[in-house]
Short mmCIF file of C-alpha atoms and ligand atoms in Angstrom, two decimals:
data_model
loop_
_atom_site.label_atom_id
_atom_site.label_comp_id
_atom_site.label_asym_id
_atom_site.label_seq_id
_atom_site.Cartn_x
_atom_site.Cartn_y
_atom_site.Cartn_z
CA MET U 8 -14.87 -8.56 -25.24
CA LEU U 9 -13.01 -6.45 -22.69
CA ARG U 10 -15.28 -5.79 -19.72
CA VAL U 11 -14.65 -2.26 -18.48
CA ALA U 12 -15.78 -0.71 -15.18
CA VAL U 13 -15.43 3.07 -14.90
CA LEU U 14 -15.00 4.91 -11.59
CA VAL U 15 -15.98 8.58 -11.50
CA SER U 16 -16.61 11.47 -9.13
CA GLY U 17 -17.80 14.35 -11.25
CA GLY U 18 -19.12 15.54 -14.57
CA GLY U 19 -18.00 12.49 -16.46
CA THR U 20 -16.85 14.07 -19.70
CA ASN U 21 -14.10 11.46 -19.96
CA LEU U 22 -16.67 8.74 -19.36
CA GLN U 23 -18.76 10.29 -22.14
CA ALA U 24 -15.77 10.23 -24.49
CA VAL U 25 -15.39 6.51 -23.80
CA ILE U 26 -19.13 5.81 -24.22
CA ASP U 27 -19.13 7.70 -27.54
CA ALA U 28 -15.98 5.98 -28.78
CA VAL U 29 -17.51 2.56 -28.10
CA LYS U 30 -20.69 3.60 -29.92
CA GLU U 31 -18.75 4.99 -32.88
CA GLY U 32 -16.55 1.93 -33.17
CA LYS U 33 -13.37 3.81 -32.25
CA ILE U 34 -13.05 1.44 -29.33
CA THR U 35 -13.64 -2.15 -30.39
CA ASN U 36 -13.98 -5.41 -28.47
CA THR U 37 -15.20 -3.52 -25.44
CA GLU U 38 -18.25 -3.35 -23.23
CA ILE U 39 -18.69 -0.82 -20.42
CA VAL U 40 -20.25 -3.07 -17.82
CA GLY U 41 -20.68 -0.62 -14.96
CA VAL U 42 -20.05 2.86 -13.61
CA ILE U 43 -19.44 3.62 -9.94
CA SER U 44 -19.33 7.04 -8.33
CA ASN U 45 -18.48 8.02 -4.76
CA LYS U 46 -20.84 10.99 -5.17
CA LYS U 47 -24.58 10.52 -5.44
CA ASP U 48 -25.11 13.66 -7.51
CA ALA U 49 -22.26 13.05 -9.96
CA TYR U 50 -23.56 13.87 -13.43
CA ALA U 51 -21.43 10.98 -14.68
CA LEU U 52 -24.02 8.57 -13.23
CA GLU U 53 -26.69 10.16 -15.40
CA ARG U 54 -24.48 9.90 -18.47
CA ALA U 55 -24.08 6.19 -17.78
CA ARG U 56 -27.80 5.62 -17.28
CA ASN U 57 -28.61 7.57 -20.43
CA ALA U 58 -26.37 5.15 -22.29
CA GLY U 59 -28.05 2.14 -20.69
CA ILE U 60 -25.04 1.28 -18.53
CA PRO U 61 -25.59 0.05 -14.95
CA ALA U 62 -24.55 2.85 -12.58
CA GLN U 63 -24.39 3.14 -8.83
CA CYS U 64 -23.06 5.24 -6.01
CA VAL U 65 -20.79 3.85 -3.33
CA SER U 66 -20.28 6.74 -0.91
CA PRO U 67 -17.99 6.85 2.14
CA LYS U 68 -20.84 8.73 3.82
CA ASP U 69 -22.91 5.55 3.88
CA TYR U 70 -20.33 3.62 5.91
CA GLU U 71 -19.15 3.97 9.46
CA THR U 72 -15.49 3.37 8.77
CA ARG U 73 -13.12 3.82 5.89
CA GLU U 74 -12.45 0.07 5.91
CA GLN U 75 -16.13 -0.67 5.41
CA PHE U 76 -16.29 1.77 2.51
CA ASN U 77 -13.14 0.27 0.98
CA GLU U 78 -14.62 -3.21 1.18
CA ALA U 79 -17.92 -2.08 -0.31
CA LEU U 80 -16.13 -0.33 -3.15
CA LEU U 81 -14.02 -3.39 -3.93
CA ALA U 82 -17.10 -5.62 -3.81
CA ALA U 83 -19.01 -3.29 -6.13
CA VAL U 84 -16.17 -3.23 -8.65
CA LYS U 85 -15.67 -7.00 -8.47
CA ALA U 86 -19.38 -7.62 -9.00
CA TYR U 87 -19.02 -6.28 -12.55
CA GLN U 88 -16.23 -8.79 -13.20
CA PRO U 89 -14.19 -6.24 -15.10
CA ASP U 90 -11.07 -7.03 -17.10
CA LEU U 91 -10.12 -3.37 -16.86
CA VAL U 92 -10.93 -0.66 -14.32
CA VAL U 93 -10.81 2.91 -15.64
CA LEU U 94 -10.44 5.82 -13.23
CA ALA U 95 -11.99 8.77 -15.05
CA GLY U 96 -11.81 11.62 -12.56
CA PHE U 97 -12.20 9.41 -9.48
CA LEU U 98 -11.26 11.57 -6.51
CA VAL U 99 -10.93 8.91 -3.84
CA ILE U 100 -7.83 7.60 -2.10
CA LEU U 101 -7.74 4.12 -3.56
CA PRO U 102 -7.95 1.15 -1.20
CA GLU U 103 -4.76 -0.91 -1.42
CA LEU U 104 -6.82 -4.05 -1.88
CA LEU U 105 -8.33 -2.60 -5.05
CA ILE U 106 -4.90 -1.60 -6.37
CA ARG U 107 -3.52 -5.06 -5.70
CA GLU U 108 -6.55 -6.86 -7.17
CA TYR U 109 -6.34 -4.88 -10.41
CA LYS U 110 -2.58 -4.51 -10.81
CA ASN U 111 -1.81 -3.89 -14.49
CA ARG U 112 -5.57 -3.89 -15.09
CA MET U 113 -6.44 -0.40 -13.86
CA ILE U 114 -5.71 2.87 -15.67
CA ASN U 115 -6.08 6.53 -14.72
CA ILE U 116 -6.29 9.73 -16.76
CA HIS U 117 -4.30 12.66 -15.35
CA PRO U 118 -4.49 16.18 -16.79
CA SER U 119 -0.74 16.90 -17.08
CA LEU U 120 2.37 15.40 -18.60
CA ILE U 121 3.50 13.16 -15.74
CA PRO U 122 5.90 13.51 -13.89
CA SER U 123 5.16 17.24 -14.05
CA PHE U 124 2.27 18.58 -12.01
CA CYS U 125 1.18 15.31 -10.50
CA GLY U 126 1.15 13.61 -7.11
CA LYS U 127 -0.50 14.72 -3.91
CA GLY U 128 -2.76 17.76 -4.24
CA PHE U 129 -2.55 17.94 -8.04
CA TYR U 130 -6.07 17.38 -9.25
CA GLY U 131 -8.74 19.36 -11.06
CA LEU U 132 -8.11 23.03 -11.72
CA LYS U 133 -5.12 23.10 -9.37
CA VAL U 134 -3.02 21.32 -12.00
CA HIS U 135 -3.74 23.97 -14.62
CA GLU U 136 -3.27 26.84 -12.15
CA GLU U 137 0.22 25.57 -11.36
CA VAL U 138 1.09 25.08 -15.05
CA LEU U 139 0.14 28.72 -15.68
CA ALA U 140 1.91 29.94 -12.52
CA ARG U 141 5.14 28.31 -13.75
CA GLY U 142 4.77 29.84 -17.18
CA CYS U 143 4.88 26.50 -19.01
CA LYS U 144 4.42 26.63 -22.77
CA VAL U 145 3.33 23.01 -23.08
CA THR U 146 1.15 20.80 -20.91
CA GLY U 147 -1.02 17.80 -21.71
CA ALA U 148 -2.50 14.62 -20.32
CA THR U 149 -1.32 11.15 -19.36
CA VAL U 150 -2.93 7.72 -19.21
CA HIS U 151 -1.06 5.48 -16.81
CA PHE U 152 -1.53 2.19 -15.05
CA VAL U 153 -2.26 2.53 -11.35
CA ASP U 154 0.16 1.32 -8.72
CA GLU U 155 0.50 1.97 -4.98
CA GLY U 156 1.96 5.43 -5.49
CA CYS U 157 0.24 8.68 -6.43
CA ASP U 158 0.30 9.05 -10.25
CA SER U 159 3.41 6.87 -10.30
CA GLY U 160 2.42 3.78 -12.33
CA PRO U 161 3.63 2.85 -15.84
CA ILE U 162 2.77 5.53 -18.41
CA LEU U 163 0.82 4.22 -21.39
CA LEU U 164 -0.06 7.30 -23.46
CA GLN U 165 0.65 11.01 -23.30
CA ARG U 166 -0.41 13.92 -25.47
CA ALA U 167 0.98 17.44 -25.40
CA VAL U 168 -1.20 20.56 -25.55
CA ALA U 169 -0.02 24.15 -26.10
CA VAL U 170 -0.46 26.76 -23.38
CA GLU U 171 -1.61 30.07 -24.88
CA LYS U 172 -0.74 33.54 -23.62
CA ASP U 173 -4.10 34.58 -22.20
CA ASP U 174 -5.14 31.20 -20.82
CA THR U 175 -7.08 30.99 -17.58
CA PRO U 176 -7.04 27.69 -15.65
CA GLU U 177 -10.57 27.01 -16.93
CA ILE U 178 -9.69 27.67 -20.58
CA LEU U 179 -6.56 25.53 -20.33
CA GLN U 180 -8.45 22.72 -18.58
CA ARG U 181 -10.98 22.66 -21.40
CA ARG U 182 -8.27 22.58 -24.08
CA VAL U 183 -6.43 19.76 -22.30
CA MET U 184 -9.66 17.78 -22.13
CA GLU U 185 -10.64 18.34 -25.76
CA GLN U 186 -7.22 17.89 -27.33
CA ALA U 187 -5.74 15.29 -25.04
CA GLU U 188 -7.88 13.53 -22.39
CA TRP U 189 -10.89 12.73 -24.58
CA GLN U 190 -8.52 11.37 -27.23
CA ILE U 191 -6.00 9.30 -25.32
CA LEU U 192 -8.34 7.69 -22.80
CA PRO U 193 -10.46 5.97 -25.49
CA GLN U 194 -7.28 5.22 -27.44
CA ALA U 195 -5.72 3.53 -24.39
CA ILE U 196 -8.80 1.37 -23.81
CA ASN U 197 -8.86 0.36 -27.47
CA LEU U 198 -5.19 -0.65 -27.33
CA ILE U 199 -5.78 -2.75 -24.22
CA ALA U 200 -8.95 -4.30 -25.65
CA ASN U 201 -7.06 -5.41 -28.71
CA GLY U 202 -4.06 -6.87 -26.94
CA LYS U 203 -1.73 -4.08 -28.03
CA VAL U 204 -0.25 -3.17 -24.67
CA GLU U 205 2.80 -4.69 -23.09
CA ILE U 206 4.04 -4.01 -19.57
CA LYS U 207 7.69 -4.83 -19.04
CA ASP U 208 10.09 -3.88 -16.25
CA GLY U 209 7.64 -1.32 -14.88
CA HIS U 210 7.10 0.41 -18.23
CA ALA U 211 4.06 0.17 -20.51
CA TYR U 212 4.29 0.09 -24.29
CA ALA U 213 1.77 0.27 -27.10
CA VAL U 214 2.88 -2.48 -29.47
C1 LIG Q 301 -10.27 15.26 -15.69
O1 LIG Q 301 -9.52 16.42 -15.83
C2 LIG Q 301 -9.37 14.11 -15.41
O2 LIG Q 301 -8.15 14.19 -16.04
C3 LIG Q 301 -9.17 14.25 -13.94
O3 LIG Q 301 -10.44 14.64 -13.44
C4 LIG Q 301 -11.16 15.31 -14.46
C5 LIG Q 301 -12.47 14.60 -14.65
O4 LIG Q 301 -13.34 15.25 -15.50
N1 LIG Q 301 -8.59 13.07 -13.37
P1 LIG Q 301 -14.65 14.52 -16.01
O5 LIG Q 301 -15.44 14.07 -14.79
O6 LIG Q 301 -14.24 13.36 -16.87
O7 LIG Q 301 -15.41 15.55 -16.78
#
């Protein structure tokens, strides 16, 4: 059984996709052992609790220094003894200790086809606004392993999504979620859980 901890900041629709996929048997060999949010009111926490998954908030607001928060976050993650950490809309600058501890064992979902529209400042609606501003005809989502850089780790899965003529950032965001994010995040976890991922020379492959 792959023990998975999920880190979230918001609505948690990607978390929900993973919860549902486990329930429906689309992800096998996997148990979601804990969900952590940096925001107390994140709806993702409620989704976790509704599914009977331990959920907690670790907020920077509850600590005097960033270092203390970083340590608390690392301790909270470690306490679940995860084999895999999944960042599903986790809007926190990751502590280096966490990145090092979970090297090749932590994945992130990003709502564009990396290396387009990624890196510093590209999160949430901003990504889709910029895709529309550039007049792109195709966008998508990426699941990648997390390294020290911003959206720079080995890419595991990507899926393309069409941009339509009258799209607003909100409409495009929704389409990218439905057609790409909610598909490839569960798929990536299932591949990892079943030993079907290889990382070689800084690249990840589904084998
Ligand atoms: C998603 O677009 C994800 O790609 C990005 O943050 C958003 C999270 O949405 N990293 P949700 O909380 O899963 O609904």
